[in-house]
């Protein structure tokens, strides 16, 4: 019993001496590590970056007629317009259909 | 009126059109076709030549298009009404073969009045694709109603002056025949003379006070106003047509033949007497139908030909303040020249016209 007690006291003294020895050593300085570069992925803002300045618009009647489709959704008709506004093209492409002469006589 | 050149019919020649509301939606919105292709045939794939036939106009003009379906210009019900009376069920289908081939060109769509020439004139843009709220009198109204109405109204019948509404007032058709009436807003009608007079000389805000104390025309007596339609005194001689026959030539092209027309005034008994048209005497016009008009398409297709007179209720567009029959009392009273008497009626048509013939000239 006495022998076990001596062992515990001896171990406690060793721990105390070790702690004192460590505490007397000078602290090593911490060297800052440069930050790791990351890819920017900003979240799109929900609102315009610059708030529009409110302006008062005079209402003019009649109001413009609402369009049936958003402009971007309307199919282009440029091919139609290009041909049907060019008289020379129309003349060149016109197909003359021979129409049988009517035998009608008198007033209709 | 001759048709225009093929290329001219489809030439959107007025750049102002592209600034208009109807141009906003692009060509294909109404006409279909294929976008972004410049090959003629491919671009025209799915093209709709006259979109108004398919009620495209109803997208915006719903109320007008809805009633337009009942317009006589659209449903041609006036023709069907008289043909139903003169034909019968057994002959109807055969009769319709001829009718559809010869008579349905008179049908008019929205576009045929407001955008292009009517099919009767072989179509073609009337004014560079501009939409005309009031159709052109020449290219729309009288293009179809030319032989009788235009000739009378503009004084093209030899020896007869034009209608005073034209020669003195310069009034176009739409001044009296307004869009409301032409579009069928008056309701579904079986014939153009159904219901009250539209337009009415005295109820349209023009000739008011006829027969009232301040009226200085001594012939506007109660007796005259009760017994005579306005035209009895104020129509100048107008056109009568006879013997229309329809058939096809060797190539299958339909054609018609009519006898020479005659110009005269014929006062007869009112075949459409009603509370709204109560007059005893009206002016009558001989219409071109004959017993065998459709004989090419079948035998006796108008078996009830005598059901309606061939001298019919008329409203000539040859109105004048002074006319041959109102020059004096004797110009009308006792003058058989201005009345429809038995001598004026062909023997074959006597039975059908017996109720409108004036037996004793008043």
Coordinates of C-alpha atoms in Angstrom, one line a residue:
Chain A
X1 CA 0.0 0.0 0.0
X2 CA 2.7 2.4 1.0
X3 CA 4.7 1.4 -2.1
X4 CA 1.8 2.3 -4.5
X5 CA 1.5 5.7 -2.8
X6 CA 5.2 6.4 -3.4
X7 CA 4.8 5.6 -7.1
X8 CA 1.9 8.1 -7.4
X9 CA 3.8 10.8 -5.7
X10 CA 6.8 10.2 -7.9
X11 CA 4.7 10.4 -11.1
X12 CA 3.0 13.6 -9.9
X13 CA 6.5 15.2 -9.3
X14 CA 7.6 14.2 -12.7
X15 CA 4.6 15.9 -14.3
X16 CA 5.2 19.0 -12.3
X17 CA 8.8 19.1 -13.4
X18 CA 7.9 18.6 -17.1
X19 CA 5.3 21.3 -17.0
X20 CA 7.8 23.8 -15.5
X21 CA 10.4 22.8 -18.1
X22 CA 7.9 23.5 -21.0
X23 CA 6.7 26.8 -19.6
X24 CA 10.3 28.1 -19.5
X25 CA 10.9 27.5 -23.3
X26 CA 10.3 30.7 -25.5
X27 CA 7.1 30.7 -27.7
X28 CA 7.7 30.1 -31.4
X29 CA 6.2 33.0 -33.5
X30 CA 3.2 32.2 -35.8
X31 CA 3.8 32.8 -39.4
X32 CA 0.7 34.0 -41.3
X33 CA -0.4 31.8 -44.3
X34 CA -1.4 33.7 -47.5
X35 CA -5.2 33.2 -48.3
X36 CA -6.1 30.6 -50.9
X37 CA -7.5 32.3 -54.0
X38 CA -11.2 31.4 -54.8
X39 CA -13.3 31.8 -58.0
X40 CA -15.8 34.7 -57.7
X41 CA -19.4 33.6 -58.1
X42 CA -21.5 36.6 -57.2
X43 CA -25.2 36.1 -56.7
X44 CA -27.2 38.2 -59.1
X45 CA -28.9 41.0 -57.4
X46 CA -32.7 40.9 -57.1
X47 CA -33.0 44.6 -57.8
X48 CA -31.3 46.9 -60.2
X49 CA -27.9 48.0 -59.1
X50 CA -29.0 51.6 -59.5
X51 CA -32.5 52.3 -58.5
X52 CA -34.4 54.1 -61.4
X53 CA -35.2 57.7 -60.7
X54 CA -38.9 58.1 -60.7
X55 CA -40.2 60.4 -63.4
X56 CA -43.7 61.6 -63.8
X57 CA -45.2 60.8 -67.3
X58 CA -48.2 62.7 -68.5
X59 CA -50.9 60.2 -69.5
X60 CA -52.0 60.7 -73.1
X61 CA -55.2 59.2 -74.2
X62 CA -55.9 57.0 -76.0
X63 CA -53.3 54.8 -74.4
X64 CA -51.2 52.7 -76.7
X65 CA -52.9 49.4 -77.7
X66 CA -51.3 46.5 -75.9
X67 CA -49.4 44.2 -78.1
X68 CA -50.5 40.6 -78.4
X69 CA -47.1 39.2 -77.9
X70 CA -43.9 40.5 -76.4
X71 CA -41.7 42.0 -79.2
X72 CA -39.2 39.2 -78.9
X73 CA -41.8 36.5 -79.3
X74 CA -43.3 38.0 -82.5
X75 CA -42.0 36.2 -85.6
X76 CA -40.2 38.3 -88.1
X77 CA -41.9 39.0 -91.4
X78 CA -38.9 40.6 -93.0
X79 CA -38.8 38.1 -95.8
X80 CA -42.4 39.0 -96.7
X81 CA -41.8 42.7 -96.5
X82 CA -38.6 42.6 -98.5
X83 CA -40.4 41.0 -101.5
X84 CA -43.9 42.6 -101.3
X85 CA -42.5 46.1 -101.1
X86 CA -40.2 45.7 -104.1
X87 CA -42.2 46.3 -107.3
X88 CA -39.4 45.1 -109.6
X89 CA -39.1 41.8 -107.7
X90 CA -42.8 41.3 -107.8
X91 CA -42.9 42.0 -111.6
X92 CA -40.1 39.6 -112.2
X93 CA -41.6 36.8 -110.2
X94 CA -45.2 37.3 -111.1
X95 CA -46.7 34.2 -112.8
X96 CA -49.2 35.2 -115.4
X97 CA -52.1 32.8 -115.5
X98 CA -53.8 32.5 -118.8
X99 CA -57.4 33.0 -117.9
X100 CA -60.0 31.7 -120.3
X101 CA -62.1 34.5 -121.7
X102 CA -65.6 34.5 -120.3
X103 CA -68.4 34.2 -122.8
X104 CA -70.7 36.2 -120.7
X105 CA -73.0 38.6 -122.5
X106 CA -75.1 41.4 -121.2
X107 CA -75.1 43.2 -117.8
X108 CA -74.5 41.2 -114.7
Chain B
X1 CA -63.8 47.7 -114.0
X2 CA -60.7 45.8 -115.3
X3 CA -58.6 43.7 -112.9
X4 CA -55.2 45.0 -111.9
X5 CA -51.9 43.3 -112.9
X6 CA -51.0 40.2 -110.8
X7 CA -47.9 41.8 -109.3
X8 CA -49.8 45.0 -108.4
X9 CA -52.4 43.0 -106.5
X10 CA -49.8 42.0 -103.9
X11 CA -47.6 45.1 -103.9
X12 CA -47.6 46.7 -100.4
X13 CA -46.8 50.0 -102.0
X14 CA -47.6 52.4 -99.2
X15 CA -44.8 52.6 -96.7
X16 CA -47.2 54.4 -94.3
X17 CA -48.9 51.0 -93.8
X18 CA -46.0 49.8 -91.7
X19 CA -46.6 52.6 -89.2
X20 CA -50.2 51.5 -88.7
X21 CA -51.7 49.4 -86.0
X22 CA -52.5 46.5 -88.3
X23 CA -48.8 46.2 -89.3
X24 CA -47.6 45.9 -85.8
X25 CA -48.2 42.2 -85.6
X26 CA -46.2 41.2 -88.6
X27 CA -47.5 39.6 -91.8
X28 CA -47.5 36.1 -90.6
X29 CA -49.8 36.9 -87.6
X30 CA -52.7 37.1 -90.1
X31 CA -51.5 35.6 -93.3
X32 CA -49.5 32.6 -92.0
X33 CA -46.7 31.5 -94.3
X34 CA -43.1 30.7 -93.4
X35 CA -40.7 33.2 -91.8
X36 CA -37.1 33.8 -92.7
X37 CA -37.2 32.0 -96.0
X38 CA -36.7 33.8 -99.3
X39 CA -37.6 31.0 -101.6
X40 CA -41.0 32.0 -103.0
X41 CA -42.8 28.6 -102.8
X42 CA -41.4 27.7 -99.3
X43 CA -42.1 31.2 -97.9
X44 CA -45.7 30.9 -99.1
X45 CA -46.2 27.5 -97.5
X46 CA -49.3 27.7 -95.4
X47 CA -50.2 31.2 -96.7
X48 CA -53.7 32.5 -96.1
X49 CA -54.6 34.9 -98.9
X50 CA -57.7 36.4 -97.3
X51 CA -57.4 36.0 -93.5
X52 CA -60.7 37.6 -92.8
X53 CA -62.5 34.5 -94.2
X54 CA -61.2 32.7 -91.2
X55 CA -62.4 35.3 -88.7
X56 CA -58.9 36.6 -87.9
X57 CA -60.5 40.1 -87.6
X58 CA -62.4 38.8 -84.6
X59 CA -59.3 38.7 -82.6
X60 CA -59.8 42.4 -82.1
X61 CA -63.1 43.3 -83.7
X62 CA -65.1 40.6 -82.1
X63 CA -68.4 42.4 -81.8
X64 CA -68.4 43.4 -85.4
X65 CA -67.4 40.0 -86.7
X66 CA -70.1 38.3 -84.6
X67 CA -73.0 40.2 -86.2
X68 CA -71.3 40.3 -89.6
X69 CA -72.1 36.6 -89.9
X70 CA -75.8 37.6 -90.2
X71 CA -75.1 40.3 -92.7
X72 CA -76.7 39.8 -96.1
X73 CA -73.3 40.6 -97.6
X74 CA -71.9 37.5 -95.8
X75 CA -74.6 35.0 -95.7
X76 CA -76.3 35.9 -99.1
X77 CA -79.6 35.1 -97.4
X78 CA -81.5 37.4 -99.7
X79 CA -80.6 35.1 -102.7
X80 CA -81.5 31.9 -100.7
X81 CA -84.8 33.4 -99.6
X82 CA -86.1 34.0 -103.2
X83 CA -84.6 30.8 -104.5
X84 CA -86.2 28.8 -101.7
X85 CA -89.6 30.3 -102.7
X86 CA -89.1 29.6 -106.4
X87 CA -87.6 26.1 -106.0
X88 CA -88.4 23.1 -103.8
X89 CA -86.6 20.5 -101.8
X90 CA -86.5 18.0 -104.6
X91 CA -84.6 20.4 -106.9
X92 CA -82.6 22.3 -104.3
X93 CA -79.3 20.4 -104.4
X94 CA -79.1 20.5 -108.2
X95 CA -80.0 24.2 -108.1
X96 CA -77.2 24.9 -105.7
X97 CA -74.6 23.5 -108.1
X98 CA -75.4 26.3 -110.5
X99 CA -75.9 28.9 -107.8
X100 CA -72.6 28.3 -106.1
X101 CA -70.7 28.4 -109.4
X102 CA -72.3 31.6 -110.7
X103 CA -73.6 33.6 -107.8
X104 CA -71.4 33.2 -104.7
X105 CA -68.8 35.6 -105.9
X106 CA -71.1 38.2 -104.5
X107 CA -70.2 37.1 -101.0
X108 CA -67.9 39.6 -99.3
X109 CA -65.5 39.2 -96.4
X110 CA -64.2 42.0 -94.2
X111 CA -61.0 42.2 -96.2
X112 CA -62.8 42.4 -99.5
X113 CA -64.3 45.8 -98.6
X114 CA -61.8 47.2 -96.1
X115 CA -58.4 46.1 -97.6
X116 CA -58.7 44.7 -101.1
X117 CA -60.9 44.7 -104.1
X118 CA -63.7 42.1 -103.9
X119 CA -63.3 38.7 -105.5
X120 CA -65.8 39.7 -108.0
X121 CA -63.1 42.1 -109.4
X122 CA -60.5 39.3 -109.0
X123 CA -59.1 40.8 -105.8
X124 CA -55.9 42.8 -105.3
X125 CA -54.9 45.3 -102.6
X126 CA -57.0 48.4 -103.0
X127 CA -54.5 50.9 -101.5
X128 CA -51.2 49.4 -100.7
X129 CA -52.6 47.3 -97.9
X130 CA -54.0 50.2 -96.0
X131 CA -57.1 49.3 -94.0
X132 CA -60.0 51.6 -94.9
X133 CA -62.5 52.2 -92.2
X134 CA -64.9 53.5 -94.9
X135 CA -64.4 51.3 -98.0
X136 CA -63.8 52.9 -101.3
X137 CA -67.0 53.6 -103.1
X138 CA -65.5 52.8 -106.5
X139 CA -63.4 49.8 -105.6
X140 CA -65.7 48.2 -103.1
X141 CA -69.4 49.3 -103.3
X142 CA -70.0 50.0 -107.0
X143 CA -67.4 47.4 -108.1
X144 CA -70.2 44.9 -107.3
X145 CA -73.2 47.2 -107.4
X146 CA -72.3 48.7 -110.8
X147 CA -74.8 47.7 -113.4
X148 CA -77.8 49.2 -111.8
X149 CA -76.9 51.2 -108.6
X150 CA -73.8 53.0 -109.9
X151 CA -75.3 53.6 -113.4
X152 CA -78.3 55.2 -111.8
X153 CA -76.5 57.1 -109.0
X154 CA -73.8 58.6 -111.3
X155 CA -76.1 59.3 -114.2
X156 CA -74.6 56.7 -116.6
X157 CA -78.0 55.7 -118.1
X158 CA -78.5 57.6 -121.3
X159 CA -80.7 60.6 -120.9
X160 CA -81.0 60.3 -117.2
X161 CA -79.4 62.6 -114.7
X162 CA -77.5 61.3 -111.8
X163 CA -79.0 61.0 -108.3
X164 CA -79.3 64.4 -106.6
X165 CA -77.5 62.9 -103.5
X166 CA -74.5 62.5 -105.8
X167 CA -74.7 65.3 -108.2
X168 CA -75.5 68.0 -105.7
X169 CA -74.4 66.6 -102.4
X170 CA -71.5 64.4 -103.4
X171 CA -72.7 61.8 -101.0
X172 CA -70.9 58.4 -101.0
X173 CA -72.7 55.1 -100.4
X174 CA -71.6 55.0 -96.7
X175 CA -73.3 58.3 -95.9
X176 CA -76.6 56.5 -96.0
X177 CA -75.6 52.8 -95.8
X178 CA -73.6 53.0 -92.6
X179 CA -71.3 50.4 -91.2
X180 CA -73.9 49.5 -88.6
X181 CA -76.4 48.5 -91.2
X182 CA -74.0 46.8 -93.5
X183 CA -72.4 44.8 -90.8
X184 CA -75.7 43.2 -89.8
X185 CA -76.3 45.1 -86.6
X186 CA -80.0 45.3 -87.4
X187 CA -80.3 41.6 -86.8
X188 CA -80.6 38.5 -88.9
X189 CA -82.7 39.2 -92.0
X190 CA -83.9 37.0 -94.8
X191 CA -84.1 39.8 -97.4
X192 CA -82.8 43.4 -97.8
X193 CA -86.3 44.7 -97.7
X194 CA -87.2 43.0 -94.4
X195 CA -88.2 45.3 -91.6
X196 CA -88.3 49.1 -91.7
X197 CA -86.7 51.1 -94.4
X198 CA -82.9 51.3 -93.9
X199 CA -81.9 53.8 -94.8
X200 CA -85.1 55.8 -94.5
X201 CA -85.5 59.1 -96.3
X202 CA -87.6 60.6 -93.5
X203 CA -86.2 58.9 -90.4
X204 CA -82.5 59.4 -90.9
X205 CA -82.4 63.0 -89.9
X206 CA -82.3 64.3 -93.4
X207 CA -85.8 64.9 -94.8
X208 CA -87.8 65.7 -91.7
X209 CA -91.1 67.5 -91.6
X210 CA -92.4 66.0 -94.9
X211 CA -96.1 66.8 -95.0
X212 CA -96.0 69.0 -91.9
X213 CA -97.4 72.5 -91.8
X214 CA -94.1 74.1 -92.9
X215 CA -93.8 71.8 -95.9
X216 CA -94.3 73.9 -98.9
X217 CA -94.6 71.1 -101.5
X218 CA -98.2 71.0 -102.3
X219 CA -98.0 67.5 -103.6
X220 CA -97.0 66.3 -100.2
X221 CA -100.6 65.6 -99.3
X222 CA -101.7 63.1 -96.7
X223 CA -103.2 61.0 -99.5
X224 CA -100.0 61.0 -101.5
X225 CA -97.8 60.3 -98.5
X226 CA -100.0 57.5 -97.3
X227 CA -100.3 55.8 -100.6
X228 CA -97.0 56.4 -102.4
X229 CA -93.4 55.5 -101.5
X230 CA -91.0 58.4 -101.9
X231 CA -89.6 56.9 -105.0
X232 CA -92.9 56.9 -106.8
X233 CA -92.6 60.6 -107.3
X234 CA -88.8 61.1 -107.0
X235 CA -87.2 58.2 -108.9
X236 CA -86.0 59.0 -112.4
X237 CA -86.1 56.2 -114.9
X238 CA -84.0 53.2 -113.8
X239 CA -82.8 49.9 -115.2
X240 CA -84.7 46.6 -115.7
X241 CA -82.9 43.4 -116.6
X242 CA -84.3 40.3 -118.3
X243 CA -83.6 36.7 -119.1
X244 CA -80.5 35.7 -117.3
X245 CA -79.2 32.3 -118.2
X246 CA -76.2 30.6 -116.7
X247 CA -74.1 27.8 -118.1
X248 CA -70.5 26.6 -118.6
X249 CA -68.4 26.7 -121.8
X250 CA -66.4 23.8 -123.2
X251 CA -63.5 24.5 -120.8
X252 CA -65.9 24.5 -117.9
X253 CA -65.7 28.3 -117.4
X254 CA -69.0 29.6 -116.1
X255 CA -70.7 32.4 -118.0
X256 CA -74.1 34.1 -118.2
X257 CA -76.2 35.8 -120.9
X258 CA -78.8 38.4 -120.4
X259 CA -81.1 40.2 -122.8
X260 CA -80.5 44.0 -123.3
X261 CA -81.7 46.0 -120.3
X262 CA -84.3 48.7 -120.5
X263 CA -84.6 52.0 -118.7
X264 CA -88.0 53.3 -117.6
X265 CA -90.0 54.0 -114.5
X266 CA -92.8 51.6 -113.6
X267 CA -95.1 52.3 -110.7
X268 CA -97.0 49.2 -109.5
X269 CA -98.8 47.8 -106.6
X270 CA -96.7 47.1 -103.5
X271 CA -95.6 43.5 -103.3
X272 CA -94.1 43.9 -99.8
X273 CA -96.9 45.7 -98.1
X274 CA -96.5 45.8 -94.3
X275 CA -96.9 48.2 -91.4
X276 CA -93.4 49.4 -92.1
X277 CA -93.9 49.7 -95.9
X278 CA -97.6 50.5 -96.0
X279 CA -97.8 52.2 -99.4
X280 CA -100.3 51.1 -102.1
X281 CA -97.9 52.1 -104.9
X282 CA -94.2 51.7 -105.2
X283 CA -91.7 51.6 -108.1
X284 CA -91.0 48.1 -109.5
X285 CA -87.9 46.8 -111.2
X286 CA -87.8 43.7 -113.4
X287 CA -85.2 41.4 -112.1
X288 CA -83.2 39.2 -114.5
X289 CA -84.4 35.8 -113.3
X290 CA -86.3 33.6 -115.8
X291 CA -88.2 30.4 -115.5
X292 CA -85.2 28.5 -117.1
X293 CA -82.3 30.6 -115.7
X294 CA -80.7 27.4 -114.3
X295 CA -81.8 25.0 -117.0
X296 CA -78.2 24.1 -117.9
X297 CA -77.9 22.5 -114.5
X298 CA -81.2 20.6 -114.5
X299 CA -84.7 20.5 -115.7
X300 CA -87.3 22.7 -114.0
X301 CA -85.1 23.8 -111.1
X302 CA -87.5 26.6 -110.3
X303 CA -90.7 24.7 -110.2
X304 CA -92.4 27.4 -108.1
X305 CA -91.3 30.2 -110.3
X306 CA -94.6 32.0 -110.0
X307 CA -94.4 32.2 -106.2
X308 CA -92.8 35.6 -106.5
X309 CA -93.2 38.4 -109.0
X310 CA -90.5 39.2 -111.5
X311 CA -91.4 42.9 -111.2
X312 CA -90.1 43.5 -107.7
X313 CA -90.1 46.2 -105.0
X314 CA -87.3 48.6 -105.8
X315 CA -85.5 51.6 -104.4
X316 CA -83.7 53.1 -107.4
X317 CA -80.7 55.3 -106.8
X318 CA -81.9 57.9 -109.4
X319 CA -83.6 60.3 -107.0
X320 CA -84.3 63.9 -108.1
X321 CA -86.6 66.6 -106.9
X322 CA -88.2 67.0 -110.3
X323 CA -88.9 63.8 -112.3
X324 CA -90.8 63.1 -115.5
X325 CA -93.8 61.8 -113.5
X326 CA -94.1 64.7 -111.0
X327 CA -93.9 67.5 -113.5
X328 CA -97.6 68.0 -113.4
X329 CA -100.7 66.1 -112.3
X330 CA -101.2 64.7 -115.8
X331 CA -97.7 63.5 -116.0
X332 CA -98.7 60.8 -113.6
X333 CA -102.5 60.6 -113.2
X334 CA -103.9 58.8 -116.3
X335 CA -100.5 58.2 -117.8
X336 CA -100.0 54.5 -118.5
X337 CA -96.4 55.1 -119.5
X338 CA -95.3 55.3 -115.9
X339 CA -97.4 52.5 -114.5
X340 CA -96.9 48.8 -114.9
X341 CA -99.8 47.6 -116.9
X342 CA -100.6 44.2 -118.4
X343 CA -99.0 45.4 -121.7
X344 CA -95.6 45.7 -120.0
X345 CA -95.6 42.1 -118.8
X346 CA -94.5 39.1 -120.9
X347 CA -97.4 36.6 -121.3
X348 CA -95.3 33.9 -119.6
X349 CA -94.9 36.1 -116.5
X350 CA -98.4 37.4 -116.3
X351 CA -99.5 35.0 -113.6
X352 CA -96.5 35.7 -111.4
X353 CA -97.0 39.5 -111.6
X354 CA -100.8 39.7 -111.5
X355 CA -100.8 41.2 -108.0
X356 CA -98.4 44.0 -108.9
X357 CA -99.9 45.0 -112.2
X358 CA -102.0 48.2 -112.2
X359 CA -105.3 47.4 -113.8
X360 CA -106.7 50.9 -113.8
X361 CA -104.3 53.8 -114.0
X362 CA -105.3 56.2 -111.2

